[in-house]
mmCIF file of C-alpha atoms in Angstrom:
data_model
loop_
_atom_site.group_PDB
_atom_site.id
_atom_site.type_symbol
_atom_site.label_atom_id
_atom_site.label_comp_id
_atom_site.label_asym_id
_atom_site.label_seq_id
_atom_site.Cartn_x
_atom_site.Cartn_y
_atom_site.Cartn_z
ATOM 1 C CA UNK A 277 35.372 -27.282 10.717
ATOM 2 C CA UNK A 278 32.979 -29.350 8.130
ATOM 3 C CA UNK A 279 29.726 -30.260 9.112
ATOM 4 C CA UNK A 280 28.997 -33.904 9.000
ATOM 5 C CA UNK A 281 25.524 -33.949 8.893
ATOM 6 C CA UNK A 282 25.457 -31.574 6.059
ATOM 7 C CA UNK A 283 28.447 -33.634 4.228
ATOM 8 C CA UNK A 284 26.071 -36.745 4.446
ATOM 9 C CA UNK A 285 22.877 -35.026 3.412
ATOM 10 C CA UNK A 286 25.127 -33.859 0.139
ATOM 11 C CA UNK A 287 26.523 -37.035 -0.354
ATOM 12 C CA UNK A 288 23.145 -39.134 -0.863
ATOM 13 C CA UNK A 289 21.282 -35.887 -2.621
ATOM 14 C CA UNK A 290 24.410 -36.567 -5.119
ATOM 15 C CA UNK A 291 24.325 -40.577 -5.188
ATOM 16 C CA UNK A 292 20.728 -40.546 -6.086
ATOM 17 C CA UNK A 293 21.147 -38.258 -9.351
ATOM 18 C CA UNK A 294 21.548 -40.734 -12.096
ATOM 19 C CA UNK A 295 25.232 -39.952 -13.614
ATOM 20 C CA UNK A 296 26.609 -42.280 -16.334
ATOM 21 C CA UNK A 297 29.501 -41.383 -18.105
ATOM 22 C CA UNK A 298 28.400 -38.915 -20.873
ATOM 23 C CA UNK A 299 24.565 -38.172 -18.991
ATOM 24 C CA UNK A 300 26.364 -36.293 -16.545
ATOM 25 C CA UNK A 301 24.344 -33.325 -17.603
ATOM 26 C CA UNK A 302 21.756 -33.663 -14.273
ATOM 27 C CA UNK A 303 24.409 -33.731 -11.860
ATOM 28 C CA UNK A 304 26.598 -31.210 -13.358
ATOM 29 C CA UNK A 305 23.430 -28.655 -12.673
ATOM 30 C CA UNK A 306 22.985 -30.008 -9.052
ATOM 31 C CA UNK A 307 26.578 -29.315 -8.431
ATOM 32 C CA UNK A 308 26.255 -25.646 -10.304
ATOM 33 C CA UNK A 309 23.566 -25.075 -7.842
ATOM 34 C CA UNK A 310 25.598 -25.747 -4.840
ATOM 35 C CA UNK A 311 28.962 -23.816 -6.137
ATOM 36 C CA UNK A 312 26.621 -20.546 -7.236
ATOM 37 C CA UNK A 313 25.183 -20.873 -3.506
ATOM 38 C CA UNK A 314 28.345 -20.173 -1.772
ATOM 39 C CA UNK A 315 28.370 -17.193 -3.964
ATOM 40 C CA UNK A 316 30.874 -18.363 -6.565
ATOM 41 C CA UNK A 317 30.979 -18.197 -10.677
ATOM 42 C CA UNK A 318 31.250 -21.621 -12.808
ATOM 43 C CA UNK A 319 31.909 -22.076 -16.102
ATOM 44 C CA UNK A 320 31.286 -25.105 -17.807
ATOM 45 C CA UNK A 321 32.241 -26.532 -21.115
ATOM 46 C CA UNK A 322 30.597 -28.436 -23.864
ATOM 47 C CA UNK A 323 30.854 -31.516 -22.072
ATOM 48 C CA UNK A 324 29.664 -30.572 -18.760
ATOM 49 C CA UNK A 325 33.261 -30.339 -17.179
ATOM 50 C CA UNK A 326 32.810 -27.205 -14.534
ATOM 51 C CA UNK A 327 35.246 -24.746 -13.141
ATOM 52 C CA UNK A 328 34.898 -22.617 -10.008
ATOM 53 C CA UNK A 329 37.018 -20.168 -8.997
ATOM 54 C CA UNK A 330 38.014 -19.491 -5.289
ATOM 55 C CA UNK A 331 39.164 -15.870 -4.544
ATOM 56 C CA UNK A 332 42.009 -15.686 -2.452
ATOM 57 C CA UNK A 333 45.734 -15.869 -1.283
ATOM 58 C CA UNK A 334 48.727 -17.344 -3.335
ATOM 59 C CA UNK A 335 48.857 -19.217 -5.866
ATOM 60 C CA UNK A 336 45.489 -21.384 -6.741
ATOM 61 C CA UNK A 337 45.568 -24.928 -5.674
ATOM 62 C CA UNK A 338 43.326 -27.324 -7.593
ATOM 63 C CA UNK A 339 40.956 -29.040 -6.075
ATOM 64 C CA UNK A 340 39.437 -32.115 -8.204
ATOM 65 C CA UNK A 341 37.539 -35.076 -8.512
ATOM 66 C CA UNK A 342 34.571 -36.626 -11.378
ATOM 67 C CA UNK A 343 31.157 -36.626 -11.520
ATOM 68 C CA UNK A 344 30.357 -39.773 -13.501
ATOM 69 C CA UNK A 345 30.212 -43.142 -11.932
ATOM 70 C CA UNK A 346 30.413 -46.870 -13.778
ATOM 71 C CA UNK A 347 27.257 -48.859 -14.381
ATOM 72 C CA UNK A 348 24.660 -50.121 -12.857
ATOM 73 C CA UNK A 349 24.388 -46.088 -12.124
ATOM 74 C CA UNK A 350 20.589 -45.510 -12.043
ATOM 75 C CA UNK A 351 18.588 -45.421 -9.383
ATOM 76 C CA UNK A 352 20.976 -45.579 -6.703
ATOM 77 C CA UNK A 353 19.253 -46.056 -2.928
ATOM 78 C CA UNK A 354 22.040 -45.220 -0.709
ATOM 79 C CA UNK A 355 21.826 -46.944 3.033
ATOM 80 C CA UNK A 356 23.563 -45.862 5.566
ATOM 81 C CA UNK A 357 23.449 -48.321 8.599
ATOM 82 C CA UNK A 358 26.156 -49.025 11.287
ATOM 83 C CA UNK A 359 28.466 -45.963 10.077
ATOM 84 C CA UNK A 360 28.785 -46.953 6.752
ATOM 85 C CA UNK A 361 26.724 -45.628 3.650
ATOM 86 C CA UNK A 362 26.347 -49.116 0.920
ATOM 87 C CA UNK A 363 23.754 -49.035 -2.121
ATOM 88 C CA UNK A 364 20.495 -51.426 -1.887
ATOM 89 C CA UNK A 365 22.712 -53.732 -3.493
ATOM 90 C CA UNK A 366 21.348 -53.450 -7.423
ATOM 91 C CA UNK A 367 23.805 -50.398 -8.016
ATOM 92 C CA UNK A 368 27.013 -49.050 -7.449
ATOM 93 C CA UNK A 369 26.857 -46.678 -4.407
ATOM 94 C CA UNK A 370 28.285 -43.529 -6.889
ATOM 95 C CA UNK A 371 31.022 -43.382 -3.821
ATOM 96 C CA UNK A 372 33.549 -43.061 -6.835
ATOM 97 C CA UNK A 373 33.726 -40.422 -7.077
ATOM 98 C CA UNK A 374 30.739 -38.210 -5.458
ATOM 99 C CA UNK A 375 32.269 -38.610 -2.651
ATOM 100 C CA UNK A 376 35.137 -36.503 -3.519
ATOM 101 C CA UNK A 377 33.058 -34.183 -4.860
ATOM 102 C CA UNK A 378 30.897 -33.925 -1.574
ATOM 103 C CA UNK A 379 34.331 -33.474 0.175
ATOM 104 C CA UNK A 380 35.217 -30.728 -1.924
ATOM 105 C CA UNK A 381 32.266 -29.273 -1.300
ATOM 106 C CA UNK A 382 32.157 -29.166 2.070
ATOM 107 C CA UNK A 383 35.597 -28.621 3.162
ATOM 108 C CA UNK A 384 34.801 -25.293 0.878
ATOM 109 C CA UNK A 385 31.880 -24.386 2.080
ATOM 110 C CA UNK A 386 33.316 -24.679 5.946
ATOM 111 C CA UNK A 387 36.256 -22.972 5.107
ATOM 112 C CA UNK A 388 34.169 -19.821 3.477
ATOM 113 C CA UNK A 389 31.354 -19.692 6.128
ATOM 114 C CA UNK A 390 34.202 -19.474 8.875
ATOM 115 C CA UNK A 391 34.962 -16.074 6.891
ATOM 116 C CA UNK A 392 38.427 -14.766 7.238
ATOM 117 C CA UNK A 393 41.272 -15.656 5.023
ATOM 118 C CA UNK A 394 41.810 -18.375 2.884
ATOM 119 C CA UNK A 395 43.773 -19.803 0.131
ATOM 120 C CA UNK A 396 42.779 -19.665 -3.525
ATOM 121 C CA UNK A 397 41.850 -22.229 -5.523
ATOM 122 C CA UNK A 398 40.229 -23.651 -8.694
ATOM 123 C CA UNK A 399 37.851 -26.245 -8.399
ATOM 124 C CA UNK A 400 37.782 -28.723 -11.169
ATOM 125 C CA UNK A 401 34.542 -31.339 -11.540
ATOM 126 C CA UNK A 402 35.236 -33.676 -14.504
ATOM 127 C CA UNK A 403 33.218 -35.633 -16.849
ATOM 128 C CA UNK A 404 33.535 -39.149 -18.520
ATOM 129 C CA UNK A 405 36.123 -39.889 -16.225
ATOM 130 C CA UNK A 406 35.243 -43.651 -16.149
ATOM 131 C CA UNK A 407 35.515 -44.021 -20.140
ATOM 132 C CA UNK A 408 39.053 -42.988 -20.340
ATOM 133 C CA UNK A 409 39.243 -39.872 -18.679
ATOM 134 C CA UNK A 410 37.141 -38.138 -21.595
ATOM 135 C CA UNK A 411 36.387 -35.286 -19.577
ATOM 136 C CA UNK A 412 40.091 -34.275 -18.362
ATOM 137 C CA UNK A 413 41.613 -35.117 -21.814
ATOM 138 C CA UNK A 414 38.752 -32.726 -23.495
ATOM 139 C CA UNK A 415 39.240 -29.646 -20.706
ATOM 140 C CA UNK A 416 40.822 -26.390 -22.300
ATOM 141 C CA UNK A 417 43.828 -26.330 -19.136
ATOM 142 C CA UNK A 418 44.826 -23.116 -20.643
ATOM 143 C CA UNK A 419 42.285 -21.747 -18.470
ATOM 144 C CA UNK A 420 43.837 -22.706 -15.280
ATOM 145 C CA UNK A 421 46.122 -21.227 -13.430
ATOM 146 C CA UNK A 422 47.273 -23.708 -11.120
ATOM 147 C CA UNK A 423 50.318 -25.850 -11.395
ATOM 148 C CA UNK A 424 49.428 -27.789 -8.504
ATOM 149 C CA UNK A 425 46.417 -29.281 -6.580
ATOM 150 C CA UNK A 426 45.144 -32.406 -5.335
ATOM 151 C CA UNK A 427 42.534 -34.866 -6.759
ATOM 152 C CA UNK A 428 39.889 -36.985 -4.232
ATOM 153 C CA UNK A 429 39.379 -39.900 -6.387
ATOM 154 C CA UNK A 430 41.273 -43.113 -4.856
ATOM 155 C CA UNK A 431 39.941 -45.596 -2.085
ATOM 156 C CA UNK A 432 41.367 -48.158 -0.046
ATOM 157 C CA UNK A 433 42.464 -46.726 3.583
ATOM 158 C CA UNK A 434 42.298 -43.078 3.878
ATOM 159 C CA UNK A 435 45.862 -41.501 3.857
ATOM 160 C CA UNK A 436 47.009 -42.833 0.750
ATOM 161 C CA UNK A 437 48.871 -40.831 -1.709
ATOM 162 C CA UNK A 438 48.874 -41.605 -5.154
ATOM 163 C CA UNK A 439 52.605 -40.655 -6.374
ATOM 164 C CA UNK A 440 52.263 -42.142 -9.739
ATOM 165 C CA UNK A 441 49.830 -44.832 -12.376
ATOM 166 C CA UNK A 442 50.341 -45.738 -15.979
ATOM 167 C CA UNK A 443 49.737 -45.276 -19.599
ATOM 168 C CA UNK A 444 46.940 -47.062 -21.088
ATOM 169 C CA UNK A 445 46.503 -48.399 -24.655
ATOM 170 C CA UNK A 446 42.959 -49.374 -25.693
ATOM 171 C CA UNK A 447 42.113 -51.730 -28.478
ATOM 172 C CA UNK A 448 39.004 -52.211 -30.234
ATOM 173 C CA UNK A 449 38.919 -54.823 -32.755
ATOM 174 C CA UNK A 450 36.996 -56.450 -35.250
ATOM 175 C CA UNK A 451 37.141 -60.052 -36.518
ATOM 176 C CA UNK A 452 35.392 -60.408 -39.303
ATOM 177 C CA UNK A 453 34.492 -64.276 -40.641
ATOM 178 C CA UNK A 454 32.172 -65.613 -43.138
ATOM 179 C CA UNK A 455 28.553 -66.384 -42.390
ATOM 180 C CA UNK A 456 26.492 -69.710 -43.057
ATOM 181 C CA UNK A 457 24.127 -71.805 -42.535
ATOM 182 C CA UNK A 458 25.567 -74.296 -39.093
ATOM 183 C CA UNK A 459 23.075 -77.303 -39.890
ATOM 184 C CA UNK A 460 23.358 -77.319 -43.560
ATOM 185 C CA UNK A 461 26.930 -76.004 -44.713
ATOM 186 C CA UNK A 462 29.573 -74.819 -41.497
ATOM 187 C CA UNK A 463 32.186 -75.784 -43.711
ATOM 188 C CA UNK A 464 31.292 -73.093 -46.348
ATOM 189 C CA UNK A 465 31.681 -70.537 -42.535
ATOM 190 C CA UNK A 466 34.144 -69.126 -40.846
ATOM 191 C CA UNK A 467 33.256 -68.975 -37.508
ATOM 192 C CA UNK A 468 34.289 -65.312 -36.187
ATOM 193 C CA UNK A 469 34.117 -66.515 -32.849
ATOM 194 C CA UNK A 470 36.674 -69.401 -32.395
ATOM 195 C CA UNK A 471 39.209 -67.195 -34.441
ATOM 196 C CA UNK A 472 38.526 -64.625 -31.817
ATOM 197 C CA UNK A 473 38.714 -67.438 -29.013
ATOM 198 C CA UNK A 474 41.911 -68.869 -30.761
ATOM 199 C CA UNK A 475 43.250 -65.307 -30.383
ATOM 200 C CA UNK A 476 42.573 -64.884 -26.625
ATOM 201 C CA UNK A 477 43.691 -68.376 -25.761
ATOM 202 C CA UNK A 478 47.289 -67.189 -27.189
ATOM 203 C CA UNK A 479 47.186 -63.939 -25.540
ATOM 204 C CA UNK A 480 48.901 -62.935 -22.845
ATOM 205 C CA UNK A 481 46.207 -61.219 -20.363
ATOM 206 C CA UNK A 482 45.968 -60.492 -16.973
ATOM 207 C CA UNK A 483 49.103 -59.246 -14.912
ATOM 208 C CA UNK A 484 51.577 -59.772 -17.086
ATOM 209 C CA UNK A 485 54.453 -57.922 -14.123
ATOM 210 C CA UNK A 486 54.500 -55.645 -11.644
ATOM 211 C CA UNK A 487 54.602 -52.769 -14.091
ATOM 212 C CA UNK A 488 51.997 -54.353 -16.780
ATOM 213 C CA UNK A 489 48.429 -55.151 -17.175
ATOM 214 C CA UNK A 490 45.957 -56.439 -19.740
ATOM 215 C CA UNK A 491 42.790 -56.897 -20.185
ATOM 216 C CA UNK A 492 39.972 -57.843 -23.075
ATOM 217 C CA UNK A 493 36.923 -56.822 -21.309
ATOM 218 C CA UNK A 494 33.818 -57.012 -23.859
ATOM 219 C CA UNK A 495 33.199 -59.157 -26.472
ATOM 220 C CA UNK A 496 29.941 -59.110 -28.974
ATOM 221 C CA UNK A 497 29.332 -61.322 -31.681
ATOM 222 C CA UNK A 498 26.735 -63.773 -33.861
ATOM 223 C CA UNK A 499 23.043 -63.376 -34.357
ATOM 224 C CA UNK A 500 21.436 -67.153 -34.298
ATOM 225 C CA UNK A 501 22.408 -70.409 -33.146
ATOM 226 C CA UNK A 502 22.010 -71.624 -36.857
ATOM 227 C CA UNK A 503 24.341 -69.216 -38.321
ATOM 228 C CA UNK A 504 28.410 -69.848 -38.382
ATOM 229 C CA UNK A 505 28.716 -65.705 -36.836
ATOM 230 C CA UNK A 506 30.844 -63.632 -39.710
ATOM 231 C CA UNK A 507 31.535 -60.995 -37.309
ATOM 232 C CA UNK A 508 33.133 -60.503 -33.649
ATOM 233 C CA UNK A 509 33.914 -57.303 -32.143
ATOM 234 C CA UNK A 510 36.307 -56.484 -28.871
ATOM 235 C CA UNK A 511 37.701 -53.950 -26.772
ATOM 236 C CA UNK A 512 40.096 -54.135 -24.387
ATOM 237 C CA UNK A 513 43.297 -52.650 -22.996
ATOM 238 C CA UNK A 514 46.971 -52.700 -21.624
ATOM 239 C CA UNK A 515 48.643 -50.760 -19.156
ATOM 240 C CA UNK A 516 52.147 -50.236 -17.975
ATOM 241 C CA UNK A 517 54.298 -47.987 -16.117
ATOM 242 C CA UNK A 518 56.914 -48.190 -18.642
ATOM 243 C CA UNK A 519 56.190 -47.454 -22.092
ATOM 244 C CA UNK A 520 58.258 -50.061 -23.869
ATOM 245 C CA UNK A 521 56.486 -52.565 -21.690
ATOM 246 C CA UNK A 522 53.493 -51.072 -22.941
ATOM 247 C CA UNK A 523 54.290 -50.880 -26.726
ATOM 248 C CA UNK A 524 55.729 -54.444 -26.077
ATOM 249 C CA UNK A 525 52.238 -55.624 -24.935
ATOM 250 C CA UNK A 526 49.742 -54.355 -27.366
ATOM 251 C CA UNK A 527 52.236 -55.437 -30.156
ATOM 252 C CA UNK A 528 51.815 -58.955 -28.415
ATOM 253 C CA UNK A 529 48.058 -58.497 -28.478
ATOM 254 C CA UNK A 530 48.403 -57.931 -32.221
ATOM 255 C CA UNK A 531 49.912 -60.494 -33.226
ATOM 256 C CA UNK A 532 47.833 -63.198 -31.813
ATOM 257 C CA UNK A 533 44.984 -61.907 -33.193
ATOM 258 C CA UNK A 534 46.390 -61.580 -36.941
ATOM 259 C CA UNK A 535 47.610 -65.139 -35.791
ATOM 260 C CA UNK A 536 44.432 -66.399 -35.535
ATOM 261 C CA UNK A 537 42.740 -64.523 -38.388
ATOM 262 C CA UNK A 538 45.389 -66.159 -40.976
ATOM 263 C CA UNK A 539 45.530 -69.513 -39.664
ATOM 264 C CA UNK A 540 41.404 -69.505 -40.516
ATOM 265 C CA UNK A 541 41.219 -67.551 -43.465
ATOM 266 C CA UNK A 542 39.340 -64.746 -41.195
ATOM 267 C CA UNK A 543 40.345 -60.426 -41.475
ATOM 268 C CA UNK A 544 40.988 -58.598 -38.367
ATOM 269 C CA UNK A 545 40.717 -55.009 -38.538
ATOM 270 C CA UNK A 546 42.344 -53.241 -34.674
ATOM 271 C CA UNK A 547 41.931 -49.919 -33.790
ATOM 272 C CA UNK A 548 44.574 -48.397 -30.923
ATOM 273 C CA UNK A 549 43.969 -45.318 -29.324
ATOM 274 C CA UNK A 550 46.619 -44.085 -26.771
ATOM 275 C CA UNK A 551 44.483 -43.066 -23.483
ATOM 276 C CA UNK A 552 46.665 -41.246 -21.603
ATOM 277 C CA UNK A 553 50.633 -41.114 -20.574
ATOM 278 C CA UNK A 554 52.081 -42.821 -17.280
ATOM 279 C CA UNK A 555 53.365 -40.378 -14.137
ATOM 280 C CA UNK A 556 55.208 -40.356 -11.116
ATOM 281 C CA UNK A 557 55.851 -37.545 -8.847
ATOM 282 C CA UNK A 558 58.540 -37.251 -6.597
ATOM 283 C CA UNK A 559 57.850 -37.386 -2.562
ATOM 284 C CA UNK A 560 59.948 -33.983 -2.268
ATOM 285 C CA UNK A 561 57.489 -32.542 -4.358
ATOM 286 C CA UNK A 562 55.842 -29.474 -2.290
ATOM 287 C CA UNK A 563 52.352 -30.504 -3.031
ATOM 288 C CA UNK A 564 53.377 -33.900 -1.503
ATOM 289 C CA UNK A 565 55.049 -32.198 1.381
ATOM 290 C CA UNK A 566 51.883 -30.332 2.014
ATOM 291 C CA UNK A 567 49.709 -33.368 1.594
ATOM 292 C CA UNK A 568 51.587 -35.332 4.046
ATOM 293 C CA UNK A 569 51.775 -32.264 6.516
ATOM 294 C CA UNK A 570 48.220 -32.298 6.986
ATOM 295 C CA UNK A 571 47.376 -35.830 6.571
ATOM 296 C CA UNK A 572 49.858 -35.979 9.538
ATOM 297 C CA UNK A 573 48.207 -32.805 11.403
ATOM 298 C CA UNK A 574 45.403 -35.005 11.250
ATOM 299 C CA UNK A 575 46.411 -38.032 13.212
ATOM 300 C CA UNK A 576 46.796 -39.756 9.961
ATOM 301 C CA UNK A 577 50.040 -41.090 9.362
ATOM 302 C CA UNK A 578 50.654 -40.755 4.832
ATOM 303 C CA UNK A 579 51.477 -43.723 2.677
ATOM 304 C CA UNK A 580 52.593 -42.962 -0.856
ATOM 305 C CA UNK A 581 51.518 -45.935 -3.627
ATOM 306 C CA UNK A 582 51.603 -45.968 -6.993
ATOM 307 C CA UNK A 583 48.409 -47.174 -8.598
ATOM 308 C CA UNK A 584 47.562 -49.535 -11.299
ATOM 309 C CA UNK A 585 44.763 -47.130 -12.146
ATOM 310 C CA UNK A 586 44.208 -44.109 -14.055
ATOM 311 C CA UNK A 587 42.968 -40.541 -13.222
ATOM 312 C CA UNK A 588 42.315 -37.300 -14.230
ATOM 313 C CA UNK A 589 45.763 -36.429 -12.443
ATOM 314 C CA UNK A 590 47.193 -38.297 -15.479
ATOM 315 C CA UNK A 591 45.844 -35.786 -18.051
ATOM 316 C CA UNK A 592 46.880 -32.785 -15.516
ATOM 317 C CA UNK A 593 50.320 -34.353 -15.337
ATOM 318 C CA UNK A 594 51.240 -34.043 -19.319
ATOM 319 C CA UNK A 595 49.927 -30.638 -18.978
ATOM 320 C CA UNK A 596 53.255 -30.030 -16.322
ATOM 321 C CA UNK A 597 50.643 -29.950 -13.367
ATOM 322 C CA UNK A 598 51.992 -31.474 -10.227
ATOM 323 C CA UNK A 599 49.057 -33.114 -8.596
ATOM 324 C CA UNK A 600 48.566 -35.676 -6.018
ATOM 325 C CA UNK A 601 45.371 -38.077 -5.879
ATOM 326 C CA UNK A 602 44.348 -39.022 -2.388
ATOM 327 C CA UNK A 603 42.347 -41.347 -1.120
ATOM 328 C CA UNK A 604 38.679 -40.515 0.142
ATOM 329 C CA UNK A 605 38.644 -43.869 1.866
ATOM 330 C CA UNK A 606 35.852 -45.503 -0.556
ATOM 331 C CA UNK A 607 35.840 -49.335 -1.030
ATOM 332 C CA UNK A 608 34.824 -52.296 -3.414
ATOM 333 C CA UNK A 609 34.363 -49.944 -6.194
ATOM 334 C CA UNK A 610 32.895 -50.702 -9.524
ATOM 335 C CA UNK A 611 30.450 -53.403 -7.771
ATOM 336 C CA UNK A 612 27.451 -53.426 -6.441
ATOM 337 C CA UNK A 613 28.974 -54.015 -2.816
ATOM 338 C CA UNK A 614 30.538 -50.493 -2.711
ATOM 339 C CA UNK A 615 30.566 -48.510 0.198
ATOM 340 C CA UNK A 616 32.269 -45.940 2.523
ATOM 341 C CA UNK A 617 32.588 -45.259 6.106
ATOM 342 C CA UNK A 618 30.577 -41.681 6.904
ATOM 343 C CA UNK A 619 34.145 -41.597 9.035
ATOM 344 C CA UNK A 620 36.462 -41.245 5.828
ATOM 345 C CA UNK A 621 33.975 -39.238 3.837
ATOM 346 C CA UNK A 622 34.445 -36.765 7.083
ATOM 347 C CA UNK A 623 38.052 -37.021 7.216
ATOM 348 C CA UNK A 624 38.184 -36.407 3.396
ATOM 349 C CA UNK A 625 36.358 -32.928 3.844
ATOM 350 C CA UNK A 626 38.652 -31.973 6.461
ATOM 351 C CA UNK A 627 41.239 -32.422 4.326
ATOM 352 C CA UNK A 628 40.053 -30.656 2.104
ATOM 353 C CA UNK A 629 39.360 -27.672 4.156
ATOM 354 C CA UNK A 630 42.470 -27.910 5.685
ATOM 355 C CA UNK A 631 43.941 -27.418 2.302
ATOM 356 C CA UNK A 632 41.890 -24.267 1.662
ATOM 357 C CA UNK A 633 44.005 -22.375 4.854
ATOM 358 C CA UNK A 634 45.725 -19.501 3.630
ATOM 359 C CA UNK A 635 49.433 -20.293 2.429
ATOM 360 C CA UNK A 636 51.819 -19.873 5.565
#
């Protein structure tokens, strides 16, 4: 079985390893380090994305989660107090995801030290995950050969499938004005930034239905007070489990801000780039049958969701790669309040040992 102080001591070597989306490069050579030790060969690519490979019985299962984490990201000082491991409160904790990839890590490393058989597997640790799943979309899958596997990169209560998420559109767009001079001649301007505030205030944002999000989520524009700003720039997105919904959406987006860029005289220039396709996988699925098998094994009784959020399991699933993402029982993520019990991050290594038994 895994070995929970050695799980915890992995987990906060990992947290404190500064790991933005693209500077993976530190962490990626920590986590080399610890794959070579159990005697095992990883290849890496370009980007940093690594791949183990498990000898063993059957067919490999993939085992996956990402090494990057959102911002603030440096100089995490994990605290664990009370059974629960939070940052100082100036960071994210890193929980998402290097706490998967501590699971991963040690339900491997218990399942080889207890010698014996075992199942094979390919373990998968992705880059750029955070930034629109850079790292998975960028991975040569023609190396694998799994067709199924499991992903630890979901929070909430531990025990949660993730049976399907959606496509996402992203939009980066640039409202371009006329500059002058606010005190002596705004009426000679056009002021970039109320076109692009005319836009948003006609743009449907937010939840838009149960299958349908948007979102503009940075804006940057103008250089003095005393200057009518010529130029705005923002990116945003829209997701949706249905793909006319989706299409329907960022059309609606469009509009409003050619709307507002013709009603003041202003150019728009918009930029989509299509992220990543929408999933579901069926619960008769045998990955999801072996999921739930264990989950129940474990006293844990499975709940399958489908998830407003992306994953790598997204880019696996256009590669016809049936794989589940399950919860590692992390919460508040993407704030500086996130944290995890040391009693999930347990449960998630067991899990993933458990997975590692040889096929029956």
């Amino acid at each position: 079985m895994v070995n929970t102080e050695r799980l915890l001591a992995t987990f906060l070597d990992l947290v404190q390893i500064d790991n933005p989306s693209g500077g993976e490069g530190p962490i990626a050579a920590q986590i080399s380090q610890l794959l070579e030790s159990l005697g095992l060969t990883v290849e890496h690519d370009a980007l940093h994305n690594l791949i183990a490979r498990v000898p063993g019985e059957g067919a490999p299962l993939l085992l996956n989660a990402h090494m990057d984490s959102v911002a603030p990201c440096h100089g995490v000082r994990p605290i664990v107090a009370d059974g629960v491991v939070r940052s100082s409160g100036d960071t994210v904790l890193g929980a998402d995801d290097l706490a998967g990839v501590a699971a991963i890590l040690e339900g491997l490393r218990a399942r080889l030290e207890q010698g014996g058989p075992h199942r094979a597997a390919e373990i998968v640790f992705t880059v750029q995950e955070e930034v629109g799943l850079r790292g998975a979309a960028q991975l040569d899958t023609s190396v694998l050969v799994a067709r199924e596997g499991v992903t630890f990169d979901s929070g909430g209560d531990f025990g949660r499938i993730i049976v399907g998420a959606p496509s996402q559109d992203s939009l980066h767009v640039v409202v371009q004005g006329r500059a002058a001079h606010a005190g002596v001649a705004p009426e000679r301007g056009i002021n970039a930034i109320v076109v692009a505030a005319s836009a948003l205030a006609n743009m449907p944002l937010g939840r838009i239905d149960h299958e349908t999000t948007a979102n503009i989520g940075i804006i940057k524009g103008g250089d003095a007070t005393n200057i009518v700003p010529e130029r705005v720039e923002l990116w945003g997105e829209a997701r949706s489990h249905d793909q006319d919904k989706l299409v329907a959406q960022v059309q609606t987006m469009v509009a409003a801000l050619e709307a507002a860029a013709r009603g003041s005289g202003a150019r728009v220039q918009i930029e989509i780039t299509h992220k990543y396709d929408a999933y579901r996988l069926s619960a008769d699925l045998p990955i999801i049958q072996h999921l739930s098998a264990e989950l129940r094994a474990m006293g844990c009784e499975p709940v399958l969701e489908i998830s407003g959020g992306g994953s790598d399991v997204n880019i696996f699933a256009q590669h016809a790669m049936q794989v589940a993402n399950v919860s590692v029982g992390y919460r508040e993520i993407h704030s500086t309040t996130e944290h995890i019990a040391v009693a999930d991050l347990e449960r998630a290594a067991e899990l993933a040992w458990r997975l590692l038994a040889p096929p029956h």
